Coordinates of C-alpha atoms in Angstrom, one line a residue:
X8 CA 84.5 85.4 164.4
X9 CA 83.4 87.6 161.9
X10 CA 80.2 86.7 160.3
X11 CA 82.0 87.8 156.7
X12 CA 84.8 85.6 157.5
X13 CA 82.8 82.6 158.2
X14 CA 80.8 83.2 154.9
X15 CA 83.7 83.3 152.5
X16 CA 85.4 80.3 154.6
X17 CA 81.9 78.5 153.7
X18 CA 82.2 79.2 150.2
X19 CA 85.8 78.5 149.6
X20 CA 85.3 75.3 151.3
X21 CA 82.0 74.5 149.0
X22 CA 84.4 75.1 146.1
X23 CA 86.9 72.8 147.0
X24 CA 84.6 70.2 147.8
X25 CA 82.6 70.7 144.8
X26 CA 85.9 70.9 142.5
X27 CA 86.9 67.5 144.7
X28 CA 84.0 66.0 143.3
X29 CA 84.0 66.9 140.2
X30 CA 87.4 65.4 140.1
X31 CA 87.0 62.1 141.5
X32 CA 83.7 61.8 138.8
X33 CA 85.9 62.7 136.1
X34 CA 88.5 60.2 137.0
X35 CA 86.1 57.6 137.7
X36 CA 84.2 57.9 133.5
X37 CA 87.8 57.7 132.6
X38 CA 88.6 54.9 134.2
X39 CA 85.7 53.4 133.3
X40 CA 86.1 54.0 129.5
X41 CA 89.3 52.8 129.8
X42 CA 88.1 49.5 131.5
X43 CA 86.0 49.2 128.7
X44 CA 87.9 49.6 125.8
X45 CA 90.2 47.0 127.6
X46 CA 87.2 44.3 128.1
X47 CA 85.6 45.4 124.8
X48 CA 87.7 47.7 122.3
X49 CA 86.8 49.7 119.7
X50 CA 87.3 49.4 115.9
X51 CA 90.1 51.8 114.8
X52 CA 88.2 54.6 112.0
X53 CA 90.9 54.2 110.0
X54 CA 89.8 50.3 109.5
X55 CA 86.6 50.7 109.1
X56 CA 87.3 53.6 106.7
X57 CA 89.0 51.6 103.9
X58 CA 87.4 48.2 104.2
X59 CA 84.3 50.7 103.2
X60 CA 85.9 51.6 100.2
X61 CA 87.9 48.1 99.3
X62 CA 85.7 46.6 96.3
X63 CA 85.8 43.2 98.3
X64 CA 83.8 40.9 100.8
X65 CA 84.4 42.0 104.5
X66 CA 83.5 41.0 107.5
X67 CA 85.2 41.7 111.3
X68 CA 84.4 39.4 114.4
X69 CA 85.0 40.5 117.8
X70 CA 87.0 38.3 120.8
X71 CA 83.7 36.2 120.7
X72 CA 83.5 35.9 117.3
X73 CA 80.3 38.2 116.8
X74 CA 80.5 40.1 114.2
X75 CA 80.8 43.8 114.2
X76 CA 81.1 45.4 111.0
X77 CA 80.0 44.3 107.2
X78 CA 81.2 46.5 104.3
X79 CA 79.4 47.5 101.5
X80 CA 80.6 44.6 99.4
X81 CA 79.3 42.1 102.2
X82 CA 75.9 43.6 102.4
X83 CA 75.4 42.6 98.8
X84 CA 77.5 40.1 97.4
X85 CA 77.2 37.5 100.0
X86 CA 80.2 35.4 98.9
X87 CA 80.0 33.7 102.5
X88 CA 76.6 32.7 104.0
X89 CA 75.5 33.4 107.7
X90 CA 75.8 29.1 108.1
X91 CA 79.2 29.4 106.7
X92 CA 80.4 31.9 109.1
X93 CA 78.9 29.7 112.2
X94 CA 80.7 26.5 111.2
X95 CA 82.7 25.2 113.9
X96 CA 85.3 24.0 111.4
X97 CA 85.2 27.6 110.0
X98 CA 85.0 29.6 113.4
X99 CA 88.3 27.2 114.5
X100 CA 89.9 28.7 112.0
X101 CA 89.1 32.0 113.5
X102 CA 90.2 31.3 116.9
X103 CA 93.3 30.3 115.9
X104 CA 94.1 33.1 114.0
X105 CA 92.7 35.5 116.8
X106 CA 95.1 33.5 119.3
X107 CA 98.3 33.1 117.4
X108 CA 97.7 36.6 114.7
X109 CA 99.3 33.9 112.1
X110 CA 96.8 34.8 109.1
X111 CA 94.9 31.9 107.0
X112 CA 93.9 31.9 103.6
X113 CA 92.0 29.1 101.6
X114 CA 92.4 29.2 97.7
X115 CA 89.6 27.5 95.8
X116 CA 90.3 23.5 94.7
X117 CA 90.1 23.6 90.8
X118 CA 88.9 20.3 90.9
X119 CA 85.9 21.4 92.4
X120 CA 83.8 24.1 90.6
X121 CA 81.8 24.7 93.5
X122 CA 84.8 26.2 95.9
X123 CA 85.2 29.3 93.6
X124 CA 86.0 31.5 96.9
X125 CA 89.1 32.7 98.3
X126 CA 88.8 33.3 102.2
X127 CA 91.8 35.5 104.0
X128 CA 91.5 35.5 107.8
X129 CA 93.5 38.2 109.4
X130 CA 93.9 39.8 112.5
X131 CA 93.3 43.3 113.7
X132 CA 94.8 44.7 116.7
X133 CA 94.8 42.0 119.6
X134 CA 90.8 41.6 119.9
X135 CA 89.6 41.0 116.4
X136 CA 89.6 39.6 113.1
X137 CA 88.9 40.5 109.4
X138 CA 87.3 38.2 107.0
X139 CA 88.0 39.2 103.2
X140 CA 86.8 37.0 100.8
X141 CA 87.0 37.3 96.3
X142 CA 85.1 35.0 94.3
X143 CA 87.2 33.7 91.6
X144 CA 84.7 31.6 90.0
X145 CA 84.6 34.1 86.2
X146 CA 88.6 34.8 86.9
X147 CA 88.3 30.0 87.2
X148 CA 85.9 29.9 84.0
X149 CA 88.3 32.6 81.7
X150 CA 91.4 30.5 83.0
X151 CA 89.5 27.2 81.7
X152 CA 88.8 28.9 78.7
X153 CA 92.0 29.5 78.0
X154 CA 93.2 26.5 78.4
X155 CA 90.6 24.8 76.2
X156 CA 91.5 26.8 73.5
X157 CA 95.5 26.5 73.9
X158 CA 94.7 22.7 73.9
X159 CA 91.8 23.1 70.9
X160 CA 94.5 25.0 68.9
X161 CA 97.5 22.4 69.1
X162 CA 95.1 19.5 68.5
X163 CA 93.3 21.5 65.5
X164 CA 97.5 22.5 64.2
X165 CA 98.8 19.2 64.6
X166 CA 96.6 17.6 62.4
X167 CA 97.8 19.9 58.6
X168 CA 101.5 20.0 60.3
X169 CA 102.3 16.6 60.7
X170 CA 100.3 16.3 56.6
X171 CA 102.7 18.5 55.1
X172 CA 105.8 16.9 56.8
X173 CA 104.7 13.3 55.5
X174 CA 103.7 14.8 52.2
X175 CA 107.2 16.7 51.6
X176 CA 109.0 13.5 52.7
X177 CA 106.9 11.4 50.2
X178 CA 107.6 13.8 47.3
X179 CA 110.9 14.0 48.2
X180 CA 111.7 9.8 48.3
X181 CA 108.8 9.9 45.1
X182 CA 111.2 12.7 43.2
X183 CA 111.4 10.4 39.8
X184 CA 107.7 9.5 39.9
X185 CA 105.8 12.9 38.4
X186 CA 102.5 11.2 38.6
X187 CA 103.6 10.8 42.4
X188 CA 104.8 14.3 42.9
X189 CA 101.8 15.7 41.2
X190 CA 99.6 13.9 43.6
X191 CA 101.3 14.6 46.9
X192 CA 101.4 18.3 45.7
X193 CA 98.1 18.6 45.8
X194 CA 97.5 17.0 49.4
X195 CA 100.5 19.4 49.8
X196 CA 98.3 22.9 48.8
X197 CA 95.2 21.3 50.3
X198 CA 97.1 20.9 53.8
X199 CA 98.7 24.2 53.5
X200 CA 95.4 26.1 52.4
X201 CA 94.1 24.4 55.7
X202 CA 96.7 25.8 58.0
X203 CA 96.3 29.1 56.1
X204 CA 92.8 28.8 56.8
X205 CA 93.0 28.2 60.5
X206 CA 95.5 30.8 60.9
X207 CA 93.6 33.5 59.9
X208 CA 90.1 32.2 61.6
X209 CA 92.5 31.8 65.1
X210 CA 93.4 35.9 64.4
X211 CA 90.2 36.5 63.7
X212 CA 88.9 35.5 66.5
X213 CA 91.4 37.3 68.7
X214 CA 90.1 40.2 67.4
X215 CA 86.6 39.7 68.0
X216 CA 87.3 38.9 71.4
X217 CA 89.3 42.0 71.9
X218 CA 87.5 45.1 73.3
X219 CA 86.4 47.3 70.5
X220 CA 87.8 50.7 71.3
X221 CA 86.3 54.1 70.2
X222 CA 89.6 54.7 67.7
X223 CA 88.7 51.2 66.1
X224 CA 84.7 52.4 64.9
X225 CA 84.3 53.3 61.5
X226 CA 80.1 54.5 60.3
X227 CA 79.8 51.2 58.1
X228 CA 77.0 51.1 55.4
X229 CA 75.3 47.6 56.5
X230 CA 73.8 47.2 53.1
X231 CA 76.7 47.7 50.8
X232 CA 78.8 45.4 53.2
X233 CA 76.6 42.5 53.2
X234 CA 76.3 43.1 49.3
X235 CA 79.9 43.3 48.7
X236 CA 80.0 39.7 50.6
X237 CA 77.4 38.5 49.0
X238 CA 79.4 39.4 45.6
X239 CA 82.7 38.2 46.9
X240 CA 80.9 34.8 47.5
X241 CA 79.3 34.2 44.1
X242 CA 81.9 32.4 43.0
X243 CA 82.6 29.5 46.0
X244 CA 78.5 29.3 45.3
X245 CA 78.8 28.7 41.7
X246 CA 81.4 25.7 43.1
X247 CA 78.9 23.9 45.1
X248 CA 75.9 24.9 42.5
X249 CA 74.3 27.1 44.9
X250 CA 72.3 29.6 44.0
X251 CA 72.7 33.5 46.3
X252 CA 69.4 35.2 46.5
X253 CA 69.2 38.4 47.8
X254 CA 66.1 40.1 49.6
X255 CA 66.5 43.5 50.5
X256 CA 64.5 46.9 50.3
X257 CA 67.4 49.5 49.1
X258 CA 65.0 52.5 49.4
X259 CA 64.9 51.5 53.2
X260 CA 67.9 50.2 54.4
X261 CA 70.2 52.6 52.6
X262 CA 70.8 54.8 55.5
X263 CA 71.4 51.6 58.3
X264 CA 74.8 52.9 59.7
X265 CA 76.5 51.4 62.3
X266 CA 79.6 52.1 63.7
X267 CA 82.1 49.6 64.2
X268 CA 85.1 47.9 63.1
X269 CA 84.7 46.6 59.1
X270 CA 86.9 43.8 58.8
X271 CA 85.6 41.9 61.5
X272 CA 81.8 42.9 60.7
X273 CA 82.9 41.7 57.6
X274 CA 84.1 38.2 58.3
X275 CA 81.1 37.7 60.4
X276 CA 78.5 38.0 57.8
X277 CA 81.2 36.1 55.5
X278 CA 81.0 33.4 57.7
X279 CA 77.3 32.7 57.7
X280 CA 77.3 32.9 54.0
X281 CA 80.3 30.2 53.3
X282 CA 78.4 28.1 55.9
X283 CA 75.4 28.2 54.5
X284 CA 77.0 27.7 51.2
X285 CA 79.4 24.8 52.1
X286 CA 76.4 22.9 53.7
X287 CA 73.9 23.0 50.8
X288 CA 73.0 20.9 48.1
X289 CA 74.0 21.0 44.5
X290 CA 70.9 22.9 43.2
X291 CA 69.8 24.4 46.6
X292 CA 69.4 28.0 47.7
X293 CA 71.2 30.2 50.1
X294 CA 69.0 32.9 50.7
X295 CA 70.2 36.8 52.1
X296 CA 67.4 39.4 53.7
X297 CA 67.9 42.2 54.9
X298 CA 65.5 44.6 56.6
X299 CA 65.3 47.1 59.4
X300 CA 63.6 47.4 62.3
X301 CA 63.3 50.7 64.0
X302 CA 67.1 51.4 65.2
X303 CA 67.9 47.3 64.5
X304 CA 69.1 46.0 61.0
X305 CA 68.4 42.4 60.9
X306 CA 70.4 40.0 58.2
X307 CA 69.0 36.7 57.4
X308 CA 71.2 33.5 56.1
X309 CA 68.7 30.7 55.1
X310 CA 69.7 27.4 53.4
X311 CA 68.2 24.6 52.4
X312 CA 70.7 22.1 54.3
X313 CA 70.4 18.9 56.3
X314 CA 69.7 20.7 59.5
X315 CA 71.5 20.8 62.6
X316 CA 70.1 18.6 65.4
X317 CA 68.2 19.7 68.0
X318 CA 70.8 18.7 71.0
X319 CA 74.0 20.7 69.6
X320 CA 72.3 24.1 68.7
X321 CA 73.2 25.3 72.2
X322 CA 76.2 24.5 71.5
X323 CA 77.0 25.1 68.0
X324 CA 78.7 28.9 68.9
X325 CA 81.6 27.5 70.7
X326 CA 84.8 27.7 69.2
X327 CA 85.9 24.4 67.2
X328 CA 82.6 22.6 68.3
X329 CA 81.7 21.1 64.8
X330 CA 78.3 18.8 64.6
X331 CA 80.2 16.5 62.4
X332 CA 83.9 17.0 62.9
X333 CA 84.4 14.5 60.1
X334 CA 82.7 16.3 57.5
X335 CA 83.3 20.0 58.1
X336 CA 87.2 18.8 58.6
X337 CA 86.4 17.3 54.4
X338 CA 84.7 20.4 53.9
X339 CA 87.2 23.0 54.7
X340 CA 85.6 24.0 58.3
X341 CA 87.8 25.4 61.0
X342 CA 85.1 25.3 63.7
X343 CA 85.8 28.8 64.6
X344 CA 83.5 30.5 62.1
X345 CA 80.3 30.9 64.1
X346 CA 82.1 31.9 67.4
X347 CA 83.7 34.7 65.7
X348 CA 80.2 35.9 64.5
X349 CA 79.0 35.8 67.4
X350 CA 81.7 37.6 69.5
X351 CA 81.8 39.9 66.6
X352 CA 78.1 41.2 67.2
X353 CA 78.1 41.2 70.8
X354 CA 81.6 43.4 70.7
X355 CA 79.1 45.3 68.5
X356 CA 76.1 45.5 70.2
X357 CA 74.7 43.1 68.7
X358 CA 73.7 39.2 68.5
X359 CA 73.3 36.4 66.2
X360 CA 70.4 33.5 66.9
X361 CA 69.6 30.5 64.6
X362 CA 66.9 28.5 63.9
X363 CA 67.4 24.8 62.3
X364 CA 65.3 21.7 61.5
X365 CA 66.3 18.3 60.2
X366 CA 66.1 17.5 56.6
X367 CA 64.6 21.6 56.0
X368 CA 67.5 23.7 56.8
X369 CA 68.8 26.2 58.7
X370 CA 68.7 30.2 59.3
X371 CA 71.6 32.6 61.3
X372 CA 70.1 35.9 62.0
X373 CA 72.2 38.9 62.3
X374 CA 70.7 41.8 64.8
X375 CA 73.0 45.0 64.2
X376 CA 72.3 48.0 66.4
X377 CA 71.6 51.1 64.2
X378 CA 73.8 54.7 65.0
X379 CA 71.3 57.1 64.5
X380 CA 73.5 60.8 64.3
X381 CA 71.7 63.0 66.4
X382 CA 71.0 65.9 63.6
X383 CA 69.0 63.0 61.9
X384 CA 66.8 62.2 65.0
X385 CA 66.2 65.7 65.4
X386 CA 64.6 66.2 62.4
X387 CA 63.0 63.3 62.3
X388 CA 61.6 64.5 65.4
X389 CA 60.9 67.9 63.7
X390 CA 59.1 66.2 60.9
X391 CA 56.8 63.9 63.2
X392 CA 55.3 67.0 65.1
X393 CA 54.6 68.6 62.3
X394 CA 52.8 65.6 60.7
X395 CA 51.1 65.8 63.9
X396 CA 49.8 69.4 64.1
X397 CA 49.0 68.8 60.2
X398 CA 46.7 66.4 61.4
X399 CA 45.6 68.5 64.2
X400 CA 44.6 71.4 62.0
X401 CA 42.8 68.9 59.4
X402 CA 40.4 67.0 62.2
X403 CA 39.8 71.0 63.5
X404 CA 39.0 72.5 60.4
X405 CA 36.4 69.1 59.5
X406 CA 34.9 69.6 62.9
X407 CA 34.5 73.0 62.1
X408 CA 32.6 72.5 58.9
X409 CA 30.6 70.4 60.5
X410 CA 29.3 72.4 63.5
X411 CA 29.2 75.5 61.2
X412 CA 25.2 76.7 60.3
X413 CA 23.8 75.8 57.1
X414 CA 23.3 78.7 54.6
X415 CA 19.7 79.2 53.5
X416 CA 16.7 81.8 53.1
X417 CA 15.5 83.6 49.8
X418 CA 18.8 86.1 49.8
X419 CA 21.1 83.3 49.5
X420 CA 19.0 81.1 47.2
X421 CA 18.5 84.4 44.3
X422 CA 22.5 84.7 44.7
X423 CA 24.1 88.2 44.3
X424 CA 22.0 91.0 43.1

């Protein structure tokens, strides 16, 4: 045969040997992958990809309940613990969900106020499972809240409701009696003035619990507000023989701006001074100070009361907590006064704090955040580097005087010729 024929038989062969090969390796890796993703599947991208971006705990076990993936979320919020994931009550839970793909979700108990998470179990695809889980625990506190105060407020409207029913009956059956009427008329506008009272505190405080948007700020001259309170409240003093002394700087504070809404600014330094006011003795003091610190402008309500005891200062800021219901009820007292300063300031920025001992007094301090326009702390800026290179040039021109030679010899002592 011809020696060219045999080579190009050789090769052609070689070819489709090597092409053969290639073949049957090809075929093999995909068989193999496929085996694999049969015994041990991967997780779909598009999974992975939103449970990355879902602003919740996530976790996915595989067919042996190992996990796989963690989200974002998971990595720092650990609303389930590595011993809550390997409990066998827990991991049952798993396994049946893996085996029947009927989902299972746990809602926290509200008797308990240590179960605040909720836990969904759901499968993906046929070999694993997601775990989400939400912590509900602030979503449990707001919802107790609210229902505290629903209950607070019936029990606190009850009270001048049921007075003015029994009053108007009683002047009605008591119609020919004018010393009668004239009595029960009064419990009548006491009552009334009560619910009034309450009314407004109760919208007051929904406002200072409401989110104090940009459209609502006003610039607010601290020092002419808390003046114009003071003023407004001369009068109630002048009832209980209380003196209103006022401490305050006007050279200073003049320009303490902040920017905020003035009505309930207002009612929060209003409801310091009434307190302070209702709960001093004939002949005492309630004093007012006012001074600024850097970008703070502090308020100071001092009286010379009983004193609140130690145990219910912590609490004294929730809403119709009262140290002595009895009394504040005698007094006129809502109970809603110093919550709404407080949720006033800290809508603002700010914060109230008090100091109290028995049988010496009491003192609410105020801590406004100052707005500082920006034109303002640029010159201020301007003028403290120029203070400073002002006392640059002095210390340089002493130095120099200093270090400069001394002038002597005969032509300076005859002077000029």
């Amino acid at each position: 045969m011809d020696p060219t024929l045999l080579v190009l038989a050789a090769t052609a062969l070689g070819i489709l040997i090597g092409v053969g090969t290639t073949i049957a390796i090809v075929g093999a890796r995909a068989a193999g992958v496929r085996r694999s993703k049969e015994m041990r599947p991967e997780l779909p991208e598009v999974a992975t990809a939103i449970l990355d971006e879902v602003d919740t705990f996530a976790v996915v076990l595989d067919s042996a309940l190992a996990p796989v993936y963690v989200n974002p979320v998971a990595r720092q919020e650990a609303h389930l613990s590595d011993e809550e994931l390997l409990d066998t009550e827990f991991l049952t839970r798993v396994r049946r969900v893996m085996t029947s793909g009927i989902p299972d979700t746990h809602d926290p108990d509200p008797s308990d106020p240590s179960d605040t998470v909720r836990i969904h179990i759901v499968r993906l695809q046929q070999r694993f499972v997601v775990i989400l889980a939400e912590d509900l625990g602030e979503e449990q506190r707001v919802n107790a809240m609210r229902r505290d105060f629903i209950a607070n407020v019936s029990h606190e409207l009850k009270t001048p409701i049921a007075a003015i029913g029994l009053l108007a009956e009683a002047v009605q059956e008591a119609a020919a009696d004018a010393t009668l009427v004239r009595d029960f008329a009064k419990s009548l506008v006491k009552e009334s003035r009560r619910l009034g009272e309450l009314s407004r505190d109760i919208i007051q405080l929904s406002e200072a619990q409401s989110t104090l948007r940009p459209e609502d700020r006003e610039s607010v001259s601290l020092i002419d507000l808390v003046r114009a309170e003071v003023e407004t409240h001369r009068a109630f003093a002048e009832q209980h023989q209380v003196d209103l002394v006022v401490t305050a700087d006007d050279s200073k504070e003049r320009d303490a701006v902040i920017l905020g809404r003035p009505t309930s600014l207002s009612s929060a330094v209003a409801n310091l001074l009434s307190n302070a006011i209702r709960h001093s003795p004939e002949g005492g003091r309630v004093g007012v100070g006012m001074t600024r610190e850097k970008n703070r402008f502090i308020v100071t309500v001092t009286d010379q009361g009983e004193g609140i005891p130690s145990e219910h200062l912590p609490r004294i800021f929730e809403r119709f907590y009262r140290v002595d219901g009895a009394r504040t009820r005698v007094d006129g007292g809502t109970g809603l006064g110093l919550s709404i300063a407080r949720h006033t300031m800290r809508a603002h920025g700010g914060d109230v704090d008090v100091w109290s001992q028995l049988g010496v007094g009491s003192s609410f301090t105020l801590t406004f955040p100052l707005h500082v326009e920006k034109d303002q702390a640029k010159s201020a800026k301007r003028v403290k580097k120029a203070k400073r290179a002002v006392k640059t040039a002095v210390r340089a021109n002493q130095t120099a005087h200093t270090n400069a030679p001394a002038l002597s010899g005969p032509d300076h002592e005859k002077g000029p010729q």
